[in-house]
Amino acid sequence: MYNAHRVGAAPNARLTELLDQVRAEFDNQNNRSGEYENQITAQMQEMEMIRGKLYSLEQQQVNIKNRYEEELNRLRHELEMRSGPAGHMGGPSHNQAPHPQPPNIGSGQPGLFGNIIANASGPGGLAPPDQSQGPPQQHSMPQPPSGPQPTQPFSYPPPPNGYGPGVPQQPASPGPGKRGPPRGPQPNTPQQAAQPAYPDTRGSPQIPRPTPTPQQSRGPNVGNQLADLNPEHLSPMQKREGEDWFAVFNPNVQRVLDVELVHNLQHESVVCCVRFSHDGRFIATGCNRAAQIYDVESGRQVTCLQDDSVEKDGDLYIRSVCFSPDGRYLATGAEDKLIRVWDIATKQIKNTFAGHEQDIYSLDFARNGKHIASGSGDRTVRVWDIDQGVEILSLAIEDGVTTVAMSPDGLYVAAGSLDKSVRVWDTRGGHLYERLDGPEGHKDSVYSVAFAPSGRELVSGSLDKTIKMWELTDHRPPLMGHGTRPGTCIRTFEGHKDFVLSVALTTDGNWVLSGSKDRGVQFWDPRTGQAQLMLQGHKNSGV
């Protein structure tokens, strides 16, 4: 019995020893896992500290960048107020180049308008266009000048002409002796259907209005110089952006328009001129040797008009295009000094008018569809009769003609010139009725004119970077000799950073549009002089 008891005790002691070893190992592993958890927790806390520091540094960098850009804008505006516009320091770049002295179209070589758009820098701006950019570009106009200048909102009843009395504005354009850069291609005057005096209701033809928001945030105050706005710093309500275009809206003006890219019409050469038909269904463009017509709704090319009888050697740029009021004909003016009137349906030339001695930079149909006005670098404005196929009026001035426009009633023709003036003649007898210049006039060449739908106002764009709206006299006695009637400038629109090359009004007269060498297109309120929005998408001047 004793021996049996001794043998049975040994296994119990061994089992206890093994359990103690397992317990010790478990406690050891448990302690080590606690240490690992402590290390992981410490590392995570360290990462959070690093992340917080990085976030703080990023916020500091953003604040420094904003302060830096605000200081640049302030310094640039100060420079512009003292000595004219400075280079673009914020927002989209405009690739502006030094501006040489403009050539004299009146006695110079043909094809001078292309130099403005092609940024020519040769002597007198007569260098051939850069082949990397394609052929020289056509009709364009300068636009309002430099410094930001907010205008007083409209708060008084409109006078008979439909526009409120203009708030006095100080043009920031170059003064006497500061001629702008070389002359570029001439802009085409827009065609407007006859309309009564401007309605008070505001609206945008063919452009839907955005959904109103309860509160529109304010942005930086740049006046009408919307090119100074950087889309990256604007709220969604103050901008629209596409793949290769953007629009910025004036943060200090109630937004009532919206804009969207509908078509991108590609061309094989430089587009020198653009013109809508009167009904807005078609758009014509002038390029090298050919004019194209597109359907506005679909973007499809309807036809291509090209004179195959012309020699194939060299370039022949079409500088101006214009639809007849009924849309049956398209008139084109080219570097060969000829005006061709095309029957669009048959693609045949109905009339060919010869007489100009230099490039034809502008055409405009009269509303009766029978007469065409033309302007040329040969210093003449001519009126042609389509039915009879003859010239019925020739008006000569002292310098090159850059732009022409027929009044809605067809009784007057207006022309802008390199001599900084806008002239208005009676088409029935060729008498000069108005010469719009003098102290209130432009300080540099006028590159675009357009009548308001009522015919009582005229808009002009100039190389002095401004747009002016003029009130015309209802019953104007003819001027004798070289007399000057200063005219009444009721509004000056300032905000473009470079030459204003084209101006137009919407058919209801509610908006003034301008295209500039700064590559921007701006919409202006004619009653207040304030810019509503700026479009930018082109890589060169807007015609």
Short mmCIF file of N, CA and C in Angstrom, two decimals, residues 210-351:
data_model
loop_
_atom_site.label_atom_id
_atom_site.label_comp_id
_atom_site.label_asym_id
_atom_site.label_seq_id
_atom_site.Cartn_x
_atom_site.Cartn_y
_atom_site.Cartn_z
N PRO A 210 -29.71 81.67 -64.59
CA PRO A 210 -29.42 80.68 -63.56
C PRO A 210 -30.49 80.69 -62.49
N THR A 211 -30.61 79.57 -61.78
CA THR A 211 -31.55 79.50 -60.67
C THR A 211 -31.08 80.43 -59.56
N PRO A 212 -31.93 81.37 -59.12
CA PRO A 212 -31.47 82.31 -58.11
C PRO A 212 -31.17 81.60 -56.80
N THR A 213 -30.21 82.11 -56.08
CA THR A 213 -29.84 81.56 -54.79
C THR A 213 -30.20 82.56 -53.71
N PRO A 214 -30.45 82.08 -52.49
CA PRO A 214 -30.85 83.00 -51.42
C PRO A 214 -29.80 84.05 -51.14
N GLN A 215 -28.55 83.69 -51.21
CA GLN A 215 -27.50 84.64 -50.86
C GLN A 215 -26.35 84.47 -51.82
N GLN A 216 -25.99 85.51 -52.53
CA GLN A 216 -24.86 85.46 -53.44
C GLN A 216 -23.64 86.05 -52.75
N SER A 217 -22.63 85.21 -52.58
CA SER A 217 -21.44 85.67 -51.85
C SER A 217 -20.71 86.71 -52.64
N ARG A 218 -20.10 87.63 -51.92
CA ARG A 218 -19.33 88.69 -52.54
C ARG A 218 -17.89 88.24 -52.76
N GLY A 219 -17.27 88.76 -53.81
CA GLY A 219 -15.89 88.43 -54.09
C GLY A 219 -15.05 89.69 -54.09
N PRO A 220 -13.82 89.58 -54.59
CA PRO A 220 -12.94 90.74 -54.61
C PRO A 220 -13.51 91.83 -55.51
N ASN A 221 -13.32 93.09 -55.12
CA ASN A 221 -13.82 94.22 -55.88
C ASN A 221 -12.79 94.64 -56.92
N VAL A 222 -12.99 94.22 -58.16
CA VAL A 222 -12.08 94.58 -59.24
C VAL A 222 -12.76 95.52 -60.23
N GLY A 223 -13.91 96.07 -59.86
CA GLY A 223 -14.62 96.94 -60.78
C GLY A 223 -15.07 96.14 -62.00
N ASN A 224 -14.82 96.68 -63.19
CA ASN A 224 -15.18 96.00 -64.43
C ASN A 224 -14.03 95.21 -65.03
N GLN A 225 -12.90 95.17 -64.36
CA GLN A 225 -11.75 94.42 -64.86
C GLN A 225 -11.89 92.96 -64.42
N LEU A 226 -12.82 92.28 -65.04
CA LEU A 226 -13.12 90.91 -64.63
C LEU A 226 -11.99 89.95 -64.96
N ALA A 227 -11.06 90.36 -65.83
CA ALA A 227 -9.91 89.52 -66.13
C ALA A 227 -9.01 89.36 -64.90
N ASP A 228 -9.17 90.25 -63.90
CA ASP A 228 -8.36 90.15 -62.68
C ASP A 228 -8.89 89.10 -61.72
N LEU A 229 -10.08 88.55 -62.00
CA LEU A 229 -10.65 87.54 -61.12
C LEU A 229 -10.05 86.17 -61.43
N ASN A 230 -9.62 85.47 -60.39
CA ASN A 230 -9.09 84.12 -60.55
C ASN A 230 -10.21 83.13 -60.26
N PRO A 231 -10.63 82.33 -61.26
CA PRO A 231 -11.75 81.40 -61.03
C PRO A 231 -11.54 80.48 -59.84
N GLU A 232 -10.28 80.17 -59.52
CA GLU A 232 -10.02 79.25 -58.41
C GLU A 232 -10.45 79.84 -57.07
N HIS A 233 -10.56 81.18 -57.01
CA HIS A 233 -10.90 81.83 -55.75
C HIS A 233 -12.36 82.30 -55.71
N LEU A 234 -13.16 81.88 -56.70
CA LEU A 234 -14.54 82.32 -56.76
C LEU A 234 -15.48 81.19 -56.36
N SER A 235 -16.62 81.57 -55.84
CA SER A 235 -17.64 80.58 -55.47
C SER A 235 -18.30 80.04 -56.74
N PRO A 236 -18.97 78.89 -56.66
CA PRO A 236 -19.63 78.32 -57.84
C PRO A 236 -20.63 79.27 -58.48
N MET A 237 -21.26 80.15 -57.70
CA MET A 237 -22.23 81.09 -58.25
C MET A 237 -21.57 82.18 -59.07
N GLN A 238 -20.26 82.37 -58.91
CA GLN A 238 -19.55 83.45 -59.57
C GLN A 238 -18.72 82.99 -60.76
N LYS A 239 -18.91 81.74 -61.19
CA LYS A 239 -18.11 81.25 -62.31
C LYS A 239 -18.83 80.09 -62.99
N ARG A 240 -18.44 79.84 -64.24
CA ARG A 240 -18.80 78.64 -64.98
C ARG A 240 -17.53 78.17 -65.66
N GLU A 241 -17.26 76.86 -65.62
CA GLU A 241 -16.02 76.35 -66.19
C GLU A 241 -16.30 75.14 -67.07
N GLY A 242 -15.57 75.08 -68.20
CA GLY A 242 -15.61 73.93 -69.08
C GLY A 242 -14.21 73.38 -69.24
N GLU A 243 -14.07 72.46 -70.18
CA GLU A 243 -12.78 71.81 -70.37
C GLU A 243 -11.71 72.80 -70.82
N ASP A 244 -12.07 73.72 -71.73
CA ASP A 244 -11.08 74.67 -72.23
C ASP A 244 -11.65 76.09 -72.27
N TRP A 245 -12.60 76.40 -71.39
CA TRP A 245 -13.17 77.74 -71.34
C TRP A 245 -13.67 78.00 -69.92
N PHE A 246 -13.87 79.25 -69.62
CA PHE A 246 -14.47 79.60 -68.33
C PHE A 246 -15.16 80.95 -68.46
N ALA A 247 -16.07 81.21 -67.55
CA ALA A 247 -16.74 82.50 -67.46
C ALA A 247 -16.72 82.93 -66.00
N VAL A 248 -16.46 84.20 -65.77
CA VAL A 248 -16.51 84.75 -64.41
C VAL A 248 -17.56 85.85 -64.39
N PHE A 249 -18.31 85.91 -63.30
CA PHE A 249 -19.38 86.88 -63.13
C PHE A 249 -18.96 87.94 -62.12
N ASN A 250 -19.34 89.16 -62.39
CA ASN A 250 -18.98 90.27 -61.51
C ASN A 250 -19.55 90.02 -60.11
N PRO A 251 -18.68 89.87 -59.10
CA PRO A 251 -19.18 89.56 -57.75
C PRO A 251 -20.01 90.68 -57.14
N ASN A 252 -19.87 91.90 -57.67
CA ASN A 252 -20.55 93.05 -57.07
C ASN A 252 -21.79 93.48 -57.84
N VAL A 253 -22.23 92.63 -58.78
CA VAL A 253 -23.42 92.91 -59.57
C VAL A 253 -24.33 91.68 -59.51
N GLN A 254 -25.63 91.90 -59.40
CA GLN A 254 -26.55 90.77 -59.38
C GLN A 254 -26.45 89.97 -60.66
N ARG A 255 -26.27 88.68 -60.54
CA ARG A 255 -26.13 87.81 -61.70
C ARG A 255 -27.50 87.53 -62.30
N VAL A 256 -27.68 87.88 -63.56
CA VAL A 256 -28.95 87.64 -64.24
C VAL A 256 -28.76 86.85 -65.53
N LEU A 257 -27.53 86.50 -65.87
CA LEU A 257 -27.26 85.75 -67.09
C LEU A 257 -26.60 84.42 -66.73
N ASP A 258 -26.68 83.49 -67.64
CA ASP A 258 -25.92 82.25 -67.55
C ASP A 258 -25.35 81.98 -68.93
N VAL A 259 -24.34 81.15 -69.00
CA VAL A 259 -23.68 80.90 -70.27
C VAL A 259 -23.19 79.46 -70.29
N GLU A 260 -23.20 78.87 -71.48
CA GLU A 260 -22.74 77.50 -71.64
C GLU A 260 -22.17 77.36 -73.05
N LEU A 261 -21.11 76.59 -73.21
CA LEU A 261 -20.55 76.33 -74.52
C LEU A 261 -21.46 75.38 -75.28
N VAL A 262 -21.91 75.80 -76.45
CA VAL A 262 -22.82 74.99 -77.26
C VAL A 262 -22.06 74.22 -78.32
N HIS A 263 -21.18 74.91 -79.05
CA HIS A 263 -20.41 74.26 -80.11
C HIS A 263 -18.99 74.82 -80.13
N ASN A 264 -18.08 74.00 -80.59
CA ASN A 264 -16.71 74.43 -80.85
C ASN A 264 -16.44 74.15 -82.32
N LEU A 265 -16.50 75.20 -83.14
CA LEU A 265 -16.41 75.04 -84.60
C LEU A 265 -14.96 75.14 -85.04
N GLN A 266 -14.38 74.03 -85.40
CA GLN A 266 -12.97 73.98 -85.78
C GLN A 266 -12.79 74.44 -87.23
N HIS A 267 -11.70 75.16 -87.48
CA HIS A 267 -11.36 75.64 -88.82
C HIS A 267 -9.92 75.27 -89.16
N GLU A 268 -9.64 75.18 -90.44
CA GLU A 268 -8.30 74.81 -90.88
C GLU A 268 -7.36 76.00 -90.93
N SER A 269 -7.90 77.21 -90.85
CA SER A 269 -7.04 78.40 -90.87
C SER A 269 -7.59 79.40 -89.86
N VAL A 270 -6.88 80.51 -89.73
CA VAL A 270 -7.31 81.55 -88.80
C VAL A 270 -8.70 82.06 -89.18
N VAL A 271 -9.56 82.23 -88.18
CA VAL A 271 -10.88 82.80 -88.40
C VAL A 271 -10.76 84.32 -88.29
N CYS A 272 -10.99 85.02 -89.40
CA CYS A 272 -10.81 86.46 -89.45
C CYS A 272 -12.07 87.24 -89.08
N CYS A 273 -13.24 86.65 -89.25
CA CYS A 273 -14.48 87.37 -88.97
C CYS A 273 -15.60 86.38 -88.70
N VAL A 274 -16.59 86.83 -87.95
CA VAL A 274 -17.73 86.00 -87.57
C VAL A 274 -18.98 86.86 -87.64
N ARG A 275 -20.10 86.29 -88.11
CA ARG A 275 -21.33 87.07 -88.20
C ARG A 275 -22.55 86.15 -88.11
N PHE A 276 -23.52 86.51 -87.29
CA PHE A 276 -24.78 85.78 -87.22
C PHE A 276 -25.74 86.28 -88.29
N SER A 277 -26.64 85.39 -88.72
CA SER A 277 -27.73 85.82 -89.58
C SER A 277 -28.73 86.60 -88.73
N HIS A 278 -29.62 87.35 -89.38
CA HIS A 278 -30.58 88.19 -88.66
C HIS A 278 -31.51 87.38 -87.77
N ASP A 279 -31.88 86.18 -88.22
CA ASP A 279 -32.79 85.37 -87.42
C ASP A 279 -32.06 84.51 -86.40
N GLY A 280 -30.72 84.57 -86.38
CA GLY A 280 -29.95 83.84 -85.40
C GLY A 280 -29.80 82.35 -85.67
N ARG A 281 -30.27 81.89 -86.82
CA ARG A 281 -30.22 80.44 -87.11
C ARG A 281 -28.88 80.00 -87.67
N PHE A 282 -28.14 80.91 -88.26
CA PHE A 282 -26.89 80.54 -88.91
C PHE A 282 -25.78 81.50 -88.48
N ILE A 283 -24.55 81.02 -88.62
CA ILE A 283 -23.38 81.83 -88.33
C ILE A 283 -22.37 81.63 -89.46
N ALA A 284 -21.80 82.73 -89.94
CA ALA A 284 -20.82 82.68 -91.02
C ALA A 284 -19.45 83.07 -90.49
N THR A 285 -18.42 82.43 -91.03
CA THR A 285 -17.04 82.74 -90.65
C THR A 285 -16.22 82.96 -91.90
N GLY A 286 -15.24 83.84 -91.81
CA GLY A 286 -14.34 84.10 -92.93
C GLY A 286 -12.94 83.62 -92.61
N CYS A 287 -12.35 82.86 -93.51
CA CYS A 287 -11.02 82.29 -93.30
C CYS A 287 -10.16 82.53 -94.55
N ASN A 288 -9.16 81.71 -94.73
CA ASN A 288 -8.30 81.81 -95.90
C ASN A 288 -9.02 81.22 -97.11
N ARG A 289 -9.39 82.09 -98.05
CA ARG A 289 -10.00 81.73 -99.33
C ARG A 289 -11.46 81.29 -99.26
N ALA A 290 -11.99 81.02 -98.09
CA ALA A 290 -13.35 80.47 -98.03
C ALA A 290 -14.14 81.09 -96.89
N ALA A 291 -15.46 81.09 -97.09
CA ALA A 291 -16.40 81.46 -96.03
C ALA A 291 -17.26 80.25 -95.73
N GLN A 292 -17.44 79.96 -94.46
CA GLN A 292 -18.24 78.81 -94.03
C GLN A 292 -19.52 79.29 -93.35
N ILE A 293 -20.60 78.53 -93.52
CA ILE A 293 -21.86 78.82 -92.85
C ILE A 293 -22.26 77.59 -92.05
N TYR A 294 -22.59 77.81 -90.77
CA TYR A 294 -22.94 76.72 -89.86
C TYR A 294 -24.36 76.90 -89.33
N ASP A 295 -24.99 75.78 -89.06
CA ASP A 295 -26.28 75.78 -88.39
C ASP A 295 -26.04 75.98 -86.88
N VAL A 296 -26.62 77.00 -86.30
CA VAL A 296 -26.34 77.33 -84.90
C VAL A 296 -26.81 76.24 -83.97
N GLU A 297 -27.97 75.64 -84.24
CA GLU A 297 -28.53 74.65 -83.32
C GLU A 297 -27.74 73.35 -83.32
N SER A 298 -27.38 72.87 -84.50
CA SER A 298 -26.70 71.58 -84.58
C SER A 298 -25.19 71.69 -84.66
N GLY A 299 -24.67 72.87 -85.07
CA GLY A 299 -23.24 73.02 -85.26
C GLY A 299 -22.74 72.43 -86.58
N ARG A 300 -23.65 71.95 -87.40
CA ARG A 300 -23.27 71.34 -88.67
C ARG A 300 -22.93 72.41 -89.71
N GLN A 301 -21.89 72.15 -90.52
CA GLN A 301 -21.55 73.08 -91.60
C GLN A 301 -22.58 72.94 -92.71
N VAL A 302 -23.23 74.05 -93.04
CA VAL A 302 -24.27 74.04 -94.07
C VAL A 302 -23.66 74.15 -95.45
N THR A 303 -22.70 75.04 -95.60
CA THR A 303 -22.07 75.22 -96.91
C THR A 303 -20.72 75.88 -96.75
N CYS A 304 -19.91 75.77 -97.79
CA CYS A 304 -18.61 76.44 -97.86
C CYS A 304 -18.55 77.18 -99.19
N LEU A 305 -18.30 78.48 -99.12
CA LEU A 305 -18.32 79.33 -100.31
C LEU A 305 -16.88 79.71 -100.67
N GLN A 306 -16.45 79.32 -101.86
CA GLN A 306 -15.08 79.60 -102.30
C GLN A 306 -15.07 79.89 -103.79
N ASP A 307 -14.37 80.96 -104.15
CA ASP A 307 -14.28 81.36 -105.56
C ASP A 307 -13.14 80.58 -106.21
N ASP A 308 -13.50 79.58 -107.00
CA ASP A 308 -12.49 78.73 -107.64
C ASP A 308 -11.77 79.42 -108.79
N SER A 309 -12.27 80.58 -109.21
CA SER A 309 -11.62 81.28 -110.32
C SER A 309 -10.38 82.06 -109.87
N VAL A 310 -10.20 82.18 -108.55
CA VAL A 310 -9.05 82.93 -108.03
C VAL A 310 -7.81 82.07 -108.11
N GLU A 311 -6.67 82.69 -108.41
CA GLU A 311 -5.41 81.96 -108.48
C GLU A 311 -5.13 81.26 -107.16
N LYS A 312 -4.55 80.08 -107.24
CA LYS A 312 -4.33 79.25 -106.05
C LYS A 312 -3.07 79.65 -105.28
N ASP A 313 -2.21 80.46 -105.88
CA ASP A 313 -0.96 80.82 -105.21
C ASP A 313 -1.22 81.83 -104.10
N GLY A 314 -0.55 81.64 -102.97
CA GLY A 314 -0.62 82.61 -101.89
C GLY A 314 -1.91 82.52 -101.09
N ASP A 315 -2.01 83.39 -100.11
CA ASP A 315 -3.18 83.43 -99.24
C ASP A 315 -4.17 84.50 -99.70
N LEU A 316 -5.42 84.30 -99.35
CA LEU A 316 -6.46 85.29 -99.65
C LEU A 316 -7.47 85.25 -98.49
N TYR A 317 -7.22 86.06 -97.50
CA TYR A 317 -8.06 86.03 -96.30
C TYR A 317 -9.32 86.86 -96.48
N ILE A 318 -10.43 86.28 -96.05
CA ILE A 318 -11.71 86.98 -96.07
C ILE A 318 -11.83 87.76 -94.78
N ARG A 319 -11.85 89.09 -94.90
CA ARG A 319 -11.80 89.97 -93.74
C ARG A 319 -13.16 90.35 -93.19
N SER A 320 -14.21 90.15 -93.95
CA SER A 320 -15.54 90.54 -93.47
C SER A 320 -16.60 89.69 -94.16
N VAL A 321 -17.65 89.37 -93.40
CA VAL A 321 -18.80 88.63 -93.93
C VAL A 321 -20.07 89.28 -93.38
N CYS A 322 -21.15 89.16 -94.13
CA CYS A 322 -22.41 89.77 -93.70
C CYS A 322 -23.59 89.11 -94.41
N PHE A 323 -24.60 88.68 -93.66
CA PHE A 323 -25.82 88.10 -94.23
C PHE A 323 -26.76 89.21 -94.69
N SER A 324 -27.50 88.92 -95.75
CA SER A 324 -28.61 89.81 -96.12
C SER A 324 -29.73 89.62 -95.10
N PRO A 325 -30.61 90.61 -94.93
CA PRO A 325 -31.66 90.49 -93.92
C PRO A 325 -32.55 89.25 -94.08
N ASP A 326 -32.79 88.84 -95.33
CA ASP A 326 -33.64 87.67 -95.54
C ASP A 326 -32.85 86.36 -95.48
N GLY A 327 -31.53 86.43 -95.30
CA GLY A 327 -30.72 85.23 -95.18
C GLY A 327 -30.41 84.53 -96.48
N ARG A 328 -30.78 85.12 -97.63
CA ARG A 328 -30.53 84.46 -98.92
C ARG A 328 -29.11 84.66 -99.41
N TYR A 329 -28.50 85.77 -99.04
CA TYR A 329 -27.19 86.11 -99.58
C TYR A 329 -26.18 86.30 -98.45
N LEU A 330 -24.92 86.07 -98.80
CA LEU A 330 -23.80 86.36 -97.90
C LEU A 330 -22.79 87.20 -98.67
N ALA A 331 -22.48 88.38 -98.14
CA ALA A 331 -21.47 89.24 -98.75
C ALA A 331 -20.13 88.99 -98.05
N THR A 332 -19.06 88.93 -98.85
CA THR A 332 -17.72 88.73 -98.31
C THR A 332 -16.78 89.80 -98.86
N GLY A 333 -15.89 90.28 -98.01
CA GLY A 333 -14.85 91.23 -98.44
C GLY A 333 -13.50 90.63 -98.14
N ALA A 334 -12.60 90.70 -99.11
CA ALA A 334 -11.32 89.99 -98.98
C ALA A 334 -10.14 90.89 -99.29
N GLU A 335 -8.96 90.26 -99.18
CA GLU A 335 -7.71 91.00 -99.40
C GLU A 335 -7.49 91.35 -100.88
N ASP A 336 -8.25 90.75 -101.77
CA ASP A 336 -8.10 91.08 -103.19
C ASP A 336 -8.92 92.31 -103.58
N LYS A 337 -9.47 93.02 -102.56
CA LYS A 337 -10.17 94.29 -102.75
C LYS A 337 -11.52 94.14 -103.42
N LEU A 338 -12.07 92.92 -103.46
CA LEU A 338 -13.35 92.66 -104.11
C LEU A 338 -14.41 92.30 -103.07
N ILE A 339 -15.64 92.72 -103.36
CA ILE A 339 -16.80 92.31 -102.57
C ILE A 339 -17.59 91.31 -103.41
N ARG A 340 -17.82 90.14 -102.85
CA ARG A 340 -18.59 89.11 -103.54
C ARG A 340 -19.90 88.90 -102.78
N VAL A 341 -21.00 88.88 -103.50
CA VAL A 341 -22.31 88.60 -102.92
C VAL A 341 -22.73 87.23 -103.41
N TRP A 342 -22.82 86.28 -102.47
CA TRP A 342 -23.10 84.89 -102.79
C TRP A 342 -24.58 84.57 -102.60
N ASP A 343 -25.13 83.81 -103.56
CA ASP A 343 -26.42 83.17 -103.37
C ASP A 343 -26.15 81.89 -102.59
N ILE A 344 -26.59 81.84 -101.33
CA ILE A 344 -26.22 80.73 -100.45
C ILE A 344 -26.78 79.41 -100.96
N ALA A 345 -28.01 79.41 -101.46
CA ALA A 345 -28.65 78.17 -101.89
C ALA A 345 -27.92 77.52 -103.06
N THR A 346 -27.47 78.36 -104.02
CA THR A 346 -26.84 77.81 -105.23
C THR A 346 -25.31 77.84 -105.16
N LYS A 347 -24.76 78.51 -104.13
CA LYS A 347 -23.30 78.66 -103.98
C LYS A 347 -22.69 79.38 -105.18
N GLN A 348 -23.48 80.25 -105.83
CA GLN A 348 -23.01 81.03 -106.96
C GLN A 348 -22.87 82.50 -106.57
N ILE A 349 -21.96 83.21 -107.24
CA ILE A 349 -21.74 84.62 -106.98
C ILE A 349 -22.78 85.43 -107.74
N LYS A 350 -23.58 86.21 -107.01
CA LYS A 350 -24.61 87.05 -107.62
C LYS A 350 -24.02 88.36 -108.11
N ASN A 351 -23.16 89.00 -107.31
CA ASN A 351 -22.53 90.27 -107.67
C ASN A 351 -21.07 90.24 -107.26
#
